[in-house]
């Protein structure tokens, strides 16, 4: 963005952030676990739109944990380290950063690591506090913290206290719950009852808002980023008698007529 600004070039700035995932009490825990685990541990969690943390009630957490363990085992086997489908951390610096986050809260699933391979097991943390490091930075790795909330209203409060995320997810069998999360929050993108599938559709814009970026791209939205909507009004060469009310000297009558002419009105215009 700094480089582009020197040339006054328009940009779409896609940043990251902590992408919340609200799980309602009225849900099928195994379906939710399958989808959350797939999108959280895809590419070892190194995607900017991965679910970064889960918000749910303690009761839903108790149902979700065995379902997450089941999904992880089904996807990556009893020993995820030997799975050809689980990636490794991109470099040593990020491996050490992520290994430090494993000390937050309490490890409920996974937690193993191997520095020689930059391997971190698919991990779920519980009893996580808002002030802990794992909740203060984008994780960008295979670690999923769960924070407990009393219900939808508290979850929305937690989300809205933070910077606007690049993506936001809500899982519920009740469409009105998903719609409430959508209506009462702000994020770059949103997906109900799934992970970052919205990013795969060229028919939808992809981008952030606030701290997670500005503008959008994908498909025609990329073209629009670098296109200028030029305002063009073509006036007739004649009709000078009507236009003459704009010219001084002004009278109360001409001012009234000008105000009427300049009032908001509809017209047939085309963007060129």
Short mmCIF file of C-alpha atoms in Angstrom, two decimals:
data_model
loop_
_atom_site.label_atom_id
_atom_site.label_comp_id
_atom_site.label_asym_id
_atom_site.label_seq_id
_atom_site.Cartn_x
_atom_site.Cartn_y
_atom_site.Cartn_z
CA UNK A 1 0.00 0.00 0.00
CA UNK A 2 2.90 2.36 0.75
CA UNK A 3 4.46 1.65 -2.64
CA UNK A 4 1.14 2.11 -4.44
CA UNK A 5 0.43 5.40 -2.68
CA UNK A 6 3.54 6.99 -4.22
CA UNK A 7 1.89 6.57 -7.63
CA UNK A 8 -1.72 7.19 -6.44
CA UNK A 9 -2.57 3.64 -7.54
CA UNK A 10 -5.82 2.17 -6.18
CA UNK A 11 -5.40 -0.94 -4.05
CA UNK A 12 -7.26 -3.74 -2.40
CA UNK A 13 -5.52 -4.35 0.92
CA UNK A 14 -6.19 -7.80 2.34
CA UNK A 15 -4.91 -8.22 5.89
CA UNK A 16 -5.63 -10.84 8.54
CA UNK A 17 -7.04 -10.90 12.02
CA UNK A 18 -8.69 -13.28 14.44
CA UNK A 19 -11.65 -14.87 12.68
CA UNK A 20 -14.38 -15.79 15.20
CA UNK A 21 -16.49 -18.93 14.95
CA UNK A 22 -19.71 -18.96 16.97
CA UNK A 23 -21.27 -22.39 17.63
CA UNK A 24 -24.86 -22.32 18.85
CA UNK A 25 -26.25 -24.85 21.33
CA UNK A 26 -28.73 -25.96 18.67
CA UNK A 27 -26.36 -27.73 16.29
CA UNK A 28 -25.13 -31.16 15.30
CA UNK A 29 -21.71 -31.29 17.03
CA UNK A 30 -20.16 -33.79 14.63
CA UNK A 31 -21.15 -31.81 11.54
CA UNK A 32 -19.77 -28.64 13.09
CA UNK A 33 -16.59 -30.43 14.21
CA UNK A 34 -15.99 -31.86 10.73
CA UNK A 35 -16.24 -28.46 9.11
CA UNK A 36 -14.36 -26.48 11.75
CA UNK A 37 -11.53 -29.06 11.89
CA UNK A 38 -11.19 -29.18 8.11
CA UNK A 39 -10.93 -25.41 7.72
CA UNK A 40 -8.83 -24.85 10.88
CA UNK A 41 -6.19 -27.50 10.10
CA UNK A 42 -6.16 -27.05 6.31
CA UNK A 43 -2.55 -26.22 5.34
CA UNK A 44 -1.67 -26.66 9.04
CA UNK A 45 -3.88 -23.68 9.85
CA UNK A 46 -1.80 -21.31 7.73
CA UNK A 47 -4.62 -19.53 5.92
CA UNK A 48 -5.74 -15.98 6.68
CA UNK A 49 -9.44 -16.95 6.64
CA UNK A 50 -9.24 -20.01 8.92
CA UNK A 51 -11.52 -20.06 11.98
CA UNK A 52 -9.20 -18.61 14.62
CA UNK A 53 -11.20 -19.31 17.78
CA UNK A 54 -14.53 -20.83 18.80
CA UNK A 55 -17.15 -19.17 20.98
CA UNK A 56 -19.68 -21.54 22.54
CA UNK A 57 -21.37 -22.43 25.81
CA UNK A 58 -19.68 -24.88 28.24
CA UNK A 59 -22.39 -27.42 27.40
CA UNK A 60 -21.70 -27.19 23.67
CA UNK A 61 -17.96 -27.41 24.34
CA UNK A 62 -18.49 -30.75 26.10
CA UNK A 63 -20.30 -32.08 23.02
CA UNK A 64 -17.87 -30.52 20.58
CA UNK A 65 -14.59 -31.84 22.04
CA UNK A 66 -15.15 -35.57 21.36
CA UNK A 67 -16.54 -34.67 17.95
CA UNK A 68 -13.41 -32.65 17.14
CA UNK A 69 -11.20 -35.53 18.30
CA UNK A 70 -13.19 -37.87 16.08
CA UNK A 71 -12.85 -35.54 13.07
CA UNK A 72 -9.09 -35.08 13.58
CA UNK A 73 -8.56 -38.85 13.84
CA UNK A 74 -10.68 -39.48 10.76
CA UNK A 75 -8.84 -36.85 8.72
CA UNK A 76 -5.24 -37.47 9.86
CA UNK A 77 -5.24 -40.89 11.54
CA UNK A 78 -4.22 -41.96 15.04
CA UNK A 79 -0.78 -40.40 14.47
CA UNK A 80 -1.30 -37.10 12.63
CA UNK A 81 2.46 -36.62 12.38
CA UNK A 82 2.64 -39.47 9.84
CA UNK A 83 -0.31 -38.20 7.79
CA UNK A 84 0.60 -37.05 4.25
CA UNK A 85 -2.35 -34.66 4.45
CA UNK A 86 -1.13 -32.53 7.35
CA UNK A 87 1.31 -29.76 6.52
CA UNK A 88 4.24 -28.33 8.46
CA UNK A 89 4.88 -24.83 9.75
CA UNK A 90 6.44 -22.56 7.13
CA UNK A 91 9.61 -21.61 9.03
CA UNK A 92 11.43 -21.84 12.35
CA UNK A 93 10.35 -18.40 13.55
CA UNK A 94 6.66 -19.20 13.24
CA UNK A 95 7.15 -22.67 14.68
CA UNK A 96 8.64 -21.20 17.85
CA UNK A 97 5.88 -18.58 18.04
CA UNK A 98 3.18 -21.25 17.74
CA UNK A 99 4.85 -23.60 20.21
CA UNK A 100 4.78 -20.75 22.72
CA UNK A 101 1.00 -20.45 22.27
CA UNK A 102 0.53 -24.09 23.32
CA UNK A 103 1.06 -22.96 26.92
CA UNK A 104 -2.15 -20.94 26.92
CA UNK A 105 -5.24 -22.36 28.59
CA UNK A 106 -5.32 -26.15 28.80
CA UNK A 107 -4.60 -28.61 25.98
CA UNK A 108 -7.69 -30.75 25.40
CA UNK A 109 -6.61 -32.34 22.10
CA UNK A 110 -3.14 -32.65 20.55
CA UNK A 111 -0.42 -30.33 21.82
CA UNK A 112 2.54 -32.38 20.55
CA UNK A 113 5.32 -30.73 18.55
CA UNK A 114 8.62 -31.67 16.89
CA UNK A 115 11.11 -28.92 16.13
CA UNK A 116 13.13 -31.06 13.70
CA UNK A 117 10.09 -31.28 11.39
CA UNK A 118 8.42 -28.00 12.39
CA UNK A 119 5.46 -30.20 13.26
CA UNK A 120 2.64 -29.11 15.52
CA UNK A 121 -0.24 -31.51 16.06
CA UNK A 122 -3.83 -30.43 15.42
CA UNK A 123 -4.56 -28.87 18.80
CA UNK A 124 -7.61 -27.70 20.72
CA UNK A 125 -7.21 -25.44 23.77
CA UNK A 126 -9.86 -24.93 26.45
CA UNK A 127 -10.10 -22.75 29.59
CA UNK A 128 -8.61 -19.96 27.49
CA UNK A 129 -8.73 -16.41 28.88
CA UNK A 130 -9.22 -13.35 26.71
CA UNK A 131 -5.95 -11.75 27.90
CA UNK A 132 -3.74 -14.73 26.96
CA UNK A 133 -1.36 -14.43 23.97
CA UNK A 134 -3.33 -16.97 21.93
CA UNK A 135 -6.28 -14.56 21.98
CA UNK A 136 -4.21 -11.45 21.29
CA UNK A 137 -2.74 -12.32 17.88
CA UNK A 138 -3.72 -14.13 14.72
CA UNK A 139 -2.70 -17.75 15.31
CA UNK A 140 -1.97 -18.82 11.72
CA UNK A 141 -1.31 -22.40 12.75
CA UNK A 142 -3.05 -25.67 13.75
CA UNK A 143 -4.22 -24.44 17.17
CA UNK A 144 -7.90 -23.86 17.98
CA UNK A 145 -8.79 -22.12 21.26
CA UNK A 146 -12.33 -22.42 22.64
CA UNK A 147 -13.73 -19.60 24.75
CA UNK A 148 -16.94 -20.07 26.70
CA UNK A 149 -19.83 -17.61 26.46
CA UNK A 150 -23.29 -17.72 28.00
CA UNK A 151 -25.12 -17.29 24.72
CA UNK A 152 -25.50 -15.40 21.46
CA UNK A 153 -25.54 -11.90 22.94
CA UNK A 154 -22.29 -12.40 24.85
CA UNK A 155 -20.64 -13.96 21.79
CA UNK A 156 -21.58 -10.93 19.69
CA UNK A 157 -20.22 -8.63 22.42
CA UNK A 158 -16.89 -10.51 22.38
CA UNK A 159 -16.70 -10.26 18.58
CA UNK A 160 -17.57 -6.57 18.50
CA UNK A 161 -15.03 -5.65 21.18
CA UNK A 162 -12.26 -6.78 18.85
CA UNK A 163 -11.01 -5.41 15.56
CA UNK A 164 -13.14 -6.31 12.56
CA UNK A 165 -12.02 -9.73 11.27
CA UNK A 166 -11.34 -10.83 7.71
CA UNK A 167 -13.92 -13.62 8.08
CA UNK A 168 -16.61 -14.62 10.55
CA UNK A 169 -18.42 -17.94 10.94
CA UNK A 170 -21.62 -18.99 12.68
CA UNK A 171 -23.01 -22.51 13.09
CA UNK A 172 -26.60 -23.21 14.10
CA UNK A 173 -29.60 -25.28 13.07
CA UNK A 174 -31.64 -22.11 13.50
CA UNK A 175 -31.35 -19.72 10.57
CA UNK A 176 -32.37 -16.78 12.77
CA UNK A 177 -29.25 -17.28 14.92
CA UNK A 178 -26.97 -17.18 11.86
CA UNK A 179 -28.83 -14.11 10.60
CA UNK A 180 -28.43 -12.39 13.99
CA UNK A 181 -24.66 -12.88 13.94
CA UNK A 182 -24.56 -11.55 10.37
CA UNK A 183 -26.74 -8.51 11.14
CA UNK A 184 -25.08 -7.48 14.42
CA UNK A 185 -21.40 -7.77 13.48
CA UNK A 186 -19.02 -6.45 10.83
CA UNK A 187 -16.37 -8.47 9.00
CA UNK A 188 -14.67 -8.76 5.64
CA UNK A 189 -16.68 -11.88 4.78
CA UNK A 190 -19.19 -14.17 6.44
CA UNK A 191 -20.21 -17.80 6.09
CA UNK A 192 -23.03 -19.55 7.88
CA UNK A 193 -22.67 -23.26 8.73
CA UNK A 194 -19.41 -23.73 6.84
CA UNK A 195 -15.84 -22.53 6.64
CA UNK A 196 -14.18 -20.26 4.09
CA UNK A 197 -16.11 -21.50 1.05
CA UNK A 198 -17.18 -17.92 0.33
CA UNK A 199 -13.56 -17.23 -0.66
CA UNK A 200 -13.74 -19.84 -3.44
CA UNK A 201 -16.60 -18.11 -5.29
CA UNK A 202 -15.64 -15.58 -7.95
CA UNK A 203 -19.19 -14.24 -7.76
CA UNK A 204 -18.50 -12.93 -4.23
CA UNK A 205 -16.05 -10.14 -3.30
CA UNK A 206 -13.14 -11.04 -1.04
CA UNK A 207 -11.56 -8.42 1.18
CA UNK A 208 -11.35 -6.96 4.65
CA UNK A 209 -12.80 -4.03 6.54
CA UNK A 210 -11.16 -1.81 9.13
CA UNK A 211 -8.10 -3.55 10.58
CA UNK A 212 -8.56 -6.54 8.24
CA UNK A 213 -8.14 -4.47 5.09
CA UNK A 214 -10.02 -2.42 2.52
CA UNK A 215 -11.50 -2.98 -0.91
CA UNK A 216 -12.18 -6.37 -2.47
CA UNK A 217 -11.16 -8.60 -5.33
CA UNK A 218 -11.97 -11.94 -7.09
CA UNK A 219 -13.64 -12.15 -10.47
CA UNK A 220 -15.03 -8.84 -11.73
CA UNK A 221 -14.37 -7.27 -8.30
CA UNK A 222 -10.64 -7.35 -9.15
CA UNK A 223 -11.36 -5.48 -12.39
CA UNK A 224 -13.49 -2.95 -10.49
CA UNK A 225 -10.64 -2.24 -8.05
CA UNK A 226 -8.56 -0.81 -10.89
CA UNK A 227 -11.47 0.79 -12.76
CA UNK A 228 -12.62 4.38 -12.36
CA UNK A 229 -16.37 5.07 -12.44
CA UNK A 230 -16.28 8.24 -14.50
CA UNK A 231 -19.15 10.70 -14.02
CA UNK A 232 -20.29 12.11 -17.37
CA UNK A 233 -23.20 14.51 -18.00
CA UNK A 234 -24.00 15.59 -21.58
CA UNK A 235 -26.03 18.81 -21.76
CA UNK A 236 -27.87 20.22 -24.78
CA UNK A 237 -26.24 23.09 -26.62
CA UNK A 238 -29.47 25.08 -26.59
CA UNK A 239 -32.09 25.87 -23.90
CA UNK A 240 -30.04 28.89 -22.76
CA UNK A 241 -33.14 30.69 -21.57
CA UNK A 242 -33.71 28.00 -18.94
CA UNK A 243 -30.05 27.86 -17.94
CA UNK A 244 -29.90 31.62 -17.56
CA UNK A 245 -31.58 31.44 -14.13
CA UNK A 246 -28.16 30.36 -12.82
CA UNK A 247 -26.53 33.66 -13.66
CA UNK A 248 -26.41 36.79 -11.46
CA UNK A 249 -27.82 39.18 -10.57
CA UNK A 250 -30.03 37.04 -8.34
CA UNK A 251 -33.59 37.76 -7.31
CA UNK A 252 -35.79 35.95 -4.77
CA UNK A 253 -37.61 34.38 -7.71
CA UNK A 254 -34.48 33.17 -9.47
CA UNK A 255 -33.09 31.77 -6.21
CA UNK A 256 -36.32 29.82 -5.62
CA UNK A 257 -36.19 28.45 -9.15
CA UNK A 258 -32.54 27.46 -8.73
CA UNK A 259 -33.24 25.68 -5.46
CA UNK A 260 -36.10 23.80 -7.10
CA UNK A 261 -33.89 22.86 -10.04
CA UNK A 262 -31.05 21.70 -7.79
CA UNK A 263 -33.32 19.64 -5.55
CA UNK A 264 -32.86 15.86 -5.37
CA UNK A 265 -34.53 14.27 -8.33
CA UNK A 266 -34.30 11.12 -10.36
CA UNK A 267 -32.89 11.11 -13.87
CA UNK A 268 -31.72 8.59 -16.41
CA UNK A 269 -27.92 8.49 -16.11
CA UNK A 270 -25.29 6.06 -17.32
CA UNK A 271 -21.87 5.38 -15.80
CA UNK A 272 -19.24 5.47 -18.54
#
